[in-house]
Amino acid sequence: MKAIIQRKYGSPDVLQIAEVKKPTPGDNEVLVRVHAVSLNGSDWEGLRGKPLYARLGGLRKPNNWILGSDIAGRVEMIGKNVRDIQPGEEVFGEMAGYRGGLAEFACTSEKLLAHKPASMTFEQAAAIPQGAVIALQGIHVKGNVQPGQRVLINGAGGSAGSFAVQLAKHYGAEVTGVDHAGKLDFLHSLGADHVIDYTREDFTKNGNQYDLILDVLAYRSPFDYARALRPNGSYFAVGGSVTRLLQLLLLGPWIKRRTGRNVGILAVQRNRTDLLTSMELCEAGIVVPMIDRRYPLNETPEALRYLGEGHARGKIIITVVADT
Ligand SMILES: NC(=O)c1ccc[n+]([C@@H]2O[C@H](COP(=O)([O-])OP(=O)(O)OC[C@H]3O[C@@H](n4cnc5c(N)ncnc54)[C@H](OP(=O)(O)O)[C@@H]3O)[C@@H](O)[C@H]2O)c1
């Protein structure tokens, strides 16, 4: 089968299209004929090998050469313990280990897949998994956003952020979106009430305070984030620098005891229930997967370059089968 491979960490130039062995599903796995893949910040990190957590699957070079986490396609074959999914069905979901999707076929755990509704294209379904589930858990499951609360989303113009802005508005919050100047109109179009250009203004130093901050990329000190929270407010980091994430883990409990403010990391629990809830929110039109651009599989390097250079508004789709 054809796949996009990276033998080493680096720029999009290290990516190649190559013929590789078609995977075989394990007992609890499903082999999917991939129709569409959506890109996330984690793909850019996995390509570069930065931050350090992006090298968990290979310190010097990636053990799994194929990037790609969010897929949608048709079931080709199932493992012997798979019960809920059958060959021929249309599914979408995530790759275990966030890799292996940018190929004609991909194997993943049954638990990370759900049935694709007929009303949705493969591209729309592929846009959902990682970004929408981060947003759902950050804004609703852990964030418990209530009407009238003030919510800030840092990194609001990307994959998870574009879902989070819409979801926070759905739950009745007053939403501030933070990203660079070129994405601020996009944030308004998602429903953000206020926008901040992170290249010009530091949201932790402007005197405003929030009930919830969902931070896609944490680069500041935990004390800065605590200062930007209302009493009893919560801050959740999704990704960012390893140093900052470790500081949050170590200092979070102490900050909580001293200030009552909750400062920590959102460790996303991947599960079919939240995947289905995210899909239902999209099907109902409450949340719209914002697809910026589509690229064919062989143009994945250009697609990742576009993402990594900071142009992507919402989701980038790789179309593997052109009839999607
Ligand atoms: N915690 C977990 O369990 C878990 C699970 C899965 C993924 N993740 C993490 O989630 C993160 C990616 O989220 P994503 O897919 O939404 O990423 P994304 O699509 O790349 O979006 C990130 C957004 O943040 C913006 N940005 C960059 N630097 C910024 C800064 N200093 N301040 C504010 N905004 C900034 C980017 O814009 P420009 O680049 O254009 O400036 C972009 O719009 C990754 O770090 C990934 O590892 C965490």
XYZ file of C-alpha atoms and ligand atoms in Angstrom:
372
model
C 0.000 0.000 0.000
C 1.007 3.643 -0.385
C 1.896 5.595 2.755
C 3.603 8.826 3.735
C 6.700 7.868 5.693
C 9.289 9.682 7.804
C 12.478 7.785 8.588
C 13.740 10.608 10.812
C 12.516 13.714 12.606
C 12.753 16.961 10.689
C 10.986 19.346 8.315
C 8.309 18.279 5.788
C 11.255 17.581 3.431
C 11.946 14.301 5.276
C 8.544 12.936 4.213
C 8.284 10.546 1.271
C 5.503 8.624 -0.378
C 6.456 4.940 -0.398
C 5.127 1.406 -0.883
C 4.917 -0.320 2.512
C 3.385 -3.532 3.829
C -0.358 -3.411 4.437
C -0.981 -3.816 8.205
C -2.801 -6.829 9.645
C -5.326 -6.258 12.447
C -4.607 -7.675 15.907
C -7.358 -9.491 17.811
C -8.948 -6.239 19.079
C -8.178 -4.172 15.994
C -9.907 -3.057 12.834
C -8.253 -2.654 9.433
C -9.650 0.441 7.722
C -9.396 1.401 4.048
C -8.599 5.060 4.723
C -10.609 7.632 2.752
C -9.623 10.799 4.621
C -7.203 11.895 7.341
C -7.224 15.164 9.247
C -4.061 16.789 10.541
C -3.507 18.005 14.097
C -0.795 19.865 15.932
C 0.381 16.439 17.141
C 1.292 15.521 13.530
C 3.512 18.585 13.254
C 5.105 17.721 16.608
C 5.549 14.087 15.539
C 7.226 15.193 12.320
C 9.628 17.555 14.091
C 10.172 15.409 17.197
C 9.482 18.512 19.297
C 8.472 18.986 22.125
C 10.263 16.013 23.706
C 7.016 14.102 24.355
C 6.671 13.794 20.567
C 9.611 11.310 20.776
C 7.849 8.893 23.144
C 7.582 6.503 20.202
C 11.316 6.682 19.356
C 13.938 8.940 20.908
C 16.393 9.212 17.975
C 14.012 8.336 15.149
C 10.345 7.377 14.994
C 9.657 3.654 15.414
C 6.414 4.002 13.494
C 7.317 5.821 10.273
C 3.775 6.763 9.352
C 2.199 9.931 10.797
C -1.540 10.585 10.945
C -3.907 10.239 13.884
C -7.476 11.045 12.757
C -8.965 8.787 10.093
C -12.250 8.005 8.376
C -12.842 5.124 5.988
C -14.420 1.754 5.307
C -13.734 -1.394 7.334
C -11.707 -3.926 5.366
C -11.113 -6.597 8.020
C -11.620 -7.125 11.776
C -9.701 -8.956 14.512
C -11.267 -12.032 16.121
C -12.416 -10.209 19.306
C -14.031 -7.260 17.523
C -17.808 -7.255 18.089
C -19.251 -3.794 17.407
C -17.777 -3.128 13.973
C -18.159 -5.230 10.815
C -16.379 -5.326 7.437
C -17.859 -2.905 4.898
C -19.048 -0.391 7.531
C -18.027 3.252 7.433
C -16.087 4.360 10.505
C -14.010 7.209 11.860
C -11.716 7.633 14.833
C -8.167 7.805 16.109
C -4.979 5.827 15.740
C -3.533 4.368 18.936
C -0.186 6.125 19.453
C -1.334 9.016 17.208
C 0.416 7.423 14.196
C -0.219 5.212 11.181
C -3.122 7.027 9.509
C -1.469 8.660 6.487
C -1.731 5.564 4.332
C -4.169 3.645 2.157
C -4.877 1.227 5.036
C -4.595 1.659 8.797
C -5.145 -0.594 11.827
C -6.450 0.746 15.101
C -8.216 -0.429 18.244
C -11.956 -1.040 17.936
C -12.411 1.160 21.031
C -11.046 4.220 19.212
C -13.488 3.924 16.294
C -17.180 4.758 15.872
C -19.633 4.386 13.002
C -19.699 7.299 10.579
C -23.204 8.637 10.060
C -24.396 8.578 6.419
C -25.130 12.313 6.655
C -21.429 13.070 7.047
C -18.686 12.845 4.433
C -15.475 10.961 5.198
C -13.682 14.328 5.251
C -16.062 15.811 7.817
C -15.836 12.707 9.979
C -12.031 12.635 9.790
C -11.965 16.257 10.992
C -13.611 15.347 14.298
C -11.678 12.893 16.514
C -8.701 14.482 18.245
C -9.677 18.156 18.077
C -13.329 17.740 19.005
C -12.653 15.302 21.853
C -9.998 17.615 23.364
C -12.538 20.448 23.148
C -15.361 18.345 24.629
C -13.273 17.184 27.577
C -11.678 20.596 28.165
C -14.835 22.685 27.882
C -17.556 20.324 29.103
C -16.413 17.080 30.774
C -13.634 18.616 32.903
C -14.281 22.313 32.309
C -18.005 22.128 33.153
C -18.595 25.504 31.505
C -21.772 27.245 32.663
C -23.786 30.075 31.072
C -22.274 33.492 31.706
C -18.811 32.198 32.581
C -15.746 33.777 31.047
C -13.687 31.308 29.013
C -10.360 31.909 27.278
C -8.981 29.545 24.637
C -5.301 29.939 23.838
C -4.401 28.573 20.392
C -8.045 28.988 19.384
C -7.527 29.023 15.616
C -6.230 25.464 15.204
C -7.704 21.979 15.381
C -8.831 21.685 19.027
C -9.273 25.444 19.485
C -11.737 25.858 16.620
C -14.000 23.216 18.211
C -13.481 24.622 21.721
C -14.597 28.155 20.797
C -17.826 26.836 19.290
C -18.480 24.491 22.203
C -17.874 27.153 24.853
C -20.347 29.430 23.041
C -22.843 26.559 22.923
C -22.639 26.242 26.718
C -23.338 29.957 27.082
C -19.883 31.324 27.913
C -18.383 34.689 27.048
C -15.444 33.517 24.948
C -12.039 35.059 24.311
C -9.961 33.447 21.573
C -6.190 33.898 21.406
C -4.138 33.301 18.265
C -2.039 35.331 15.832
C -3.432 38.359 13.961
C -4.135 36.453 10.727
C -6.623 34.176 12.496
C -8.602 36.740 14.512
C -11.373 37.185 11.901
C -11.669 33.403 11.816
C -12.078 33.343 15.617
C -14.883 35.909 15.386
C -16.541 33.776 12.706
C -16.493 30.824 15.153
C -18.383 32.953 17.672
C -15.589 34.375 19.857
C -16.768 37.522 21.660
C -13.238 38.848 22.157
C -9.964 38.079 20.392
C -6.321 38.584 21.369
C -3.296 38.539 19.068
C -0.690 36.610 21.067
C 2.163 38.336 19.227
C 1.034 41.695 20.642
C -0.630 40.988 23.959
C 0.015 38.564 26.817
C -3.384 37.437 28.137
C -1.857 36.657 31.539
C -0.712 40.268 31.973
C -3.657 42.389 30.836
C -5.565 42.246 34.148
C -8.460 40.124 32.855
C -9.532 36.973 34.678
C -11.416 33.901 33.484
C -13.435 31.036 34.941
C -11.773 28.605 32.542
C -8.645 28.789 30.409
C -8.110 25.987 27.894
C -4.541 26.284 26.648
C -3.613 24.295 23.543
C 0.056 25.327 23.877
C 1.377 26.137 27.368
C 4.500 28.301 27.330
C 4.088 30.445 30.461
C 4.659 29.812 34.149
C 1.859 28.263 36.251
C 1.832 31.467 38.358
C 1.029 33.541 35.256
C -1.911 31.287 34.484
C -3.154 31.362 38.093
C -3.120 35.178 37.963
C -5.406 35.109 34.905
C -8.023 32.975 36.713
C -10.989 34.124 38.758
C -11.191 32.678 42.297
C -12.078 28.950 41.919
C -11.269 29.184 38.197
C -9.553 26.398 36.270
C -6.684 26.308 33.795
C -5.983 23.230 31.652
C -2.932 22.825 29.430
C -3.339 20.478 26.473
C 0.164 20.631 24.965
C 3.211 22.900 25.015
C 6.722 22.917 26.403
C 7.718 19.897 28.510
C 9.254 22.164 31.163
C 6.003 24.080 31.518
C 3.928 20.892 31.650
C 6.171 19.467 34.394
C 5.920 22.732 36.342
C 2.140 22.516 36.110
C 2.202 18.958 37.469
C 4.520 19.871 40.347
C 3.155 23.288 41.298
C -0.540 22.793 40.488
C -1.478 21.195 43.861
C 0.441 23.881 45.779
C -1.236 26.705 43.813
C -4.606 25.080 44.477
C -3.956 25.013 48.251
C -2.707 28.614 48.338
C -5.159 30.296 45.942
C -8.106 27.934 45.350
C -7.342 28.131 41.650
C -7.059 24.910 39.707
C -3.984 24.859 37.435
C -3.126 21.611 35.654
C -2.955 19.444 32.559
C -5.828 18.018 30.552
C -4.832 14.373 30.008
C -7.282 13.487 27.281
C -9.096 10.171 27.834
C -9.753 8.758 24.392
C -13.013 6.809 24.295
C -15.870 5.987 21.979
C -18.486 7.759 24.123
C -16.851 11.170 23.720
C -16.162 10.469 20.056
C -19.871 9.765 19.531
C -20.921 12.831 21.545
C -18.595 14.969 19.415
C -20.054 13.469 16.257
C -23.621 14.117 17.465
C -22.772 17.754 18.218
C -21.458 18.061 14.653
C -24.428 16.237 13.138
C -26.794 18.588 14.970
C -24.880 21.582 13.581
C -24.023 22.787 17.101
C -20.342 22.474 16.256
C -19.006 22.627 12.699
C -15.695 20.982 11.723
C -13.971 23.950 10.073
C -12.139 22.539 7.048
C -9.643 25.058 5.714
C -7.917 23.064 2.937
C -7.809 19.624 1.344
C -4.715 17.945 -0.110
C -4.228 14.570 -1.841
C -2.063 12.010 0.009
C 1.037 12.683 -2.089
C 0.885 16.396 -1.149
C 1.016 15.699 2.609
C 4.400 17.502 2.917
C 2.825 20.728 1.555
C -0.171 20.247 3.866
C 2.054 19.861 6.936
C 4.167 22.830 5.853
C 0.990 24.949 5.612
C 0.007 23.792 9.124
C 3.467 24.246 10.618
C 3.909 27.722 9.138
C 0.799 28.770 11.063
C -1.651 29.284 8.187
C -4.230 26.609 8.996
C -7.604 27.860 10.196
C -9.258 24.881 11.831
C -8.662 21.587 10.034
C -6.516 20.402 7.118
C -7.735 17.270 5.345
C -5.703 14.709 3.426
C -7.954 13.007 0.907
C -6.783 9.448 0.321
C -9.728 8.184 -1.742
C -10.999 10.912 -4.037
C -14.694 9.961 -3.867
C -15.103 11.266 -0.285
N -3.188 16.402 26.626
C -3.472 15.402 25.796
O -3.870 14.309 26.232
C -3.320 15.622 24.311
C -3.897 14.736 23.399
C -3.743 15.001 22.041
C -3.058 16.143 21.612
N -2.500 16.968 22.528
C -1.772 18.187 22.163
O -2.645 19.153 21.644
C -1.825 20.128 20.996
C -2.267 20.492 19.604
O -3.513 20.994 19.483
P -4.070 21.320 18.024
O -4.115 20.073 17.226
O -5.292 22.120 18.216
O -2.900 22.232 17.398
P -2.946 23.177 16.128
O -4.034 22.750 15.198
O -1.552 23.249 15.627
O -3.373 24.577 16.742
C -2.534 25.321 17.572
C -2.926 26.778 17.433
O -2.182 27.538 18.391
C -1.609 28.678 17.739
N -0.415 29.099 18.453
C 0.894 28.800 18.222
N 1.673 29.384 19.151
C 0.854 30.040 19.990
C 1.068 30.847 21.134
N 2.277 31.078 21.630
N -0.014 31.390 21.732
C -1.262 31.178 21.270
N -1.529 30.439 20.175
C -0.485 29.867 19.549
C -1.341 28.155 16.351
O -1.240 29.243 15.455
P 0.088 29.623 14.659
O 1.030 28.448 14.726
O -0.428 29.912 13.332
O 0.606 30.806 15.337
C -2.583 27.328 16.076
O -3.652 28.124 15.597
C -0.493 19.467 20.725
O 0.471 20.072 21.534
C -0.741 18.013 21.080
O 0.408 17.357 21.518
C -2.626 16.728 23.865
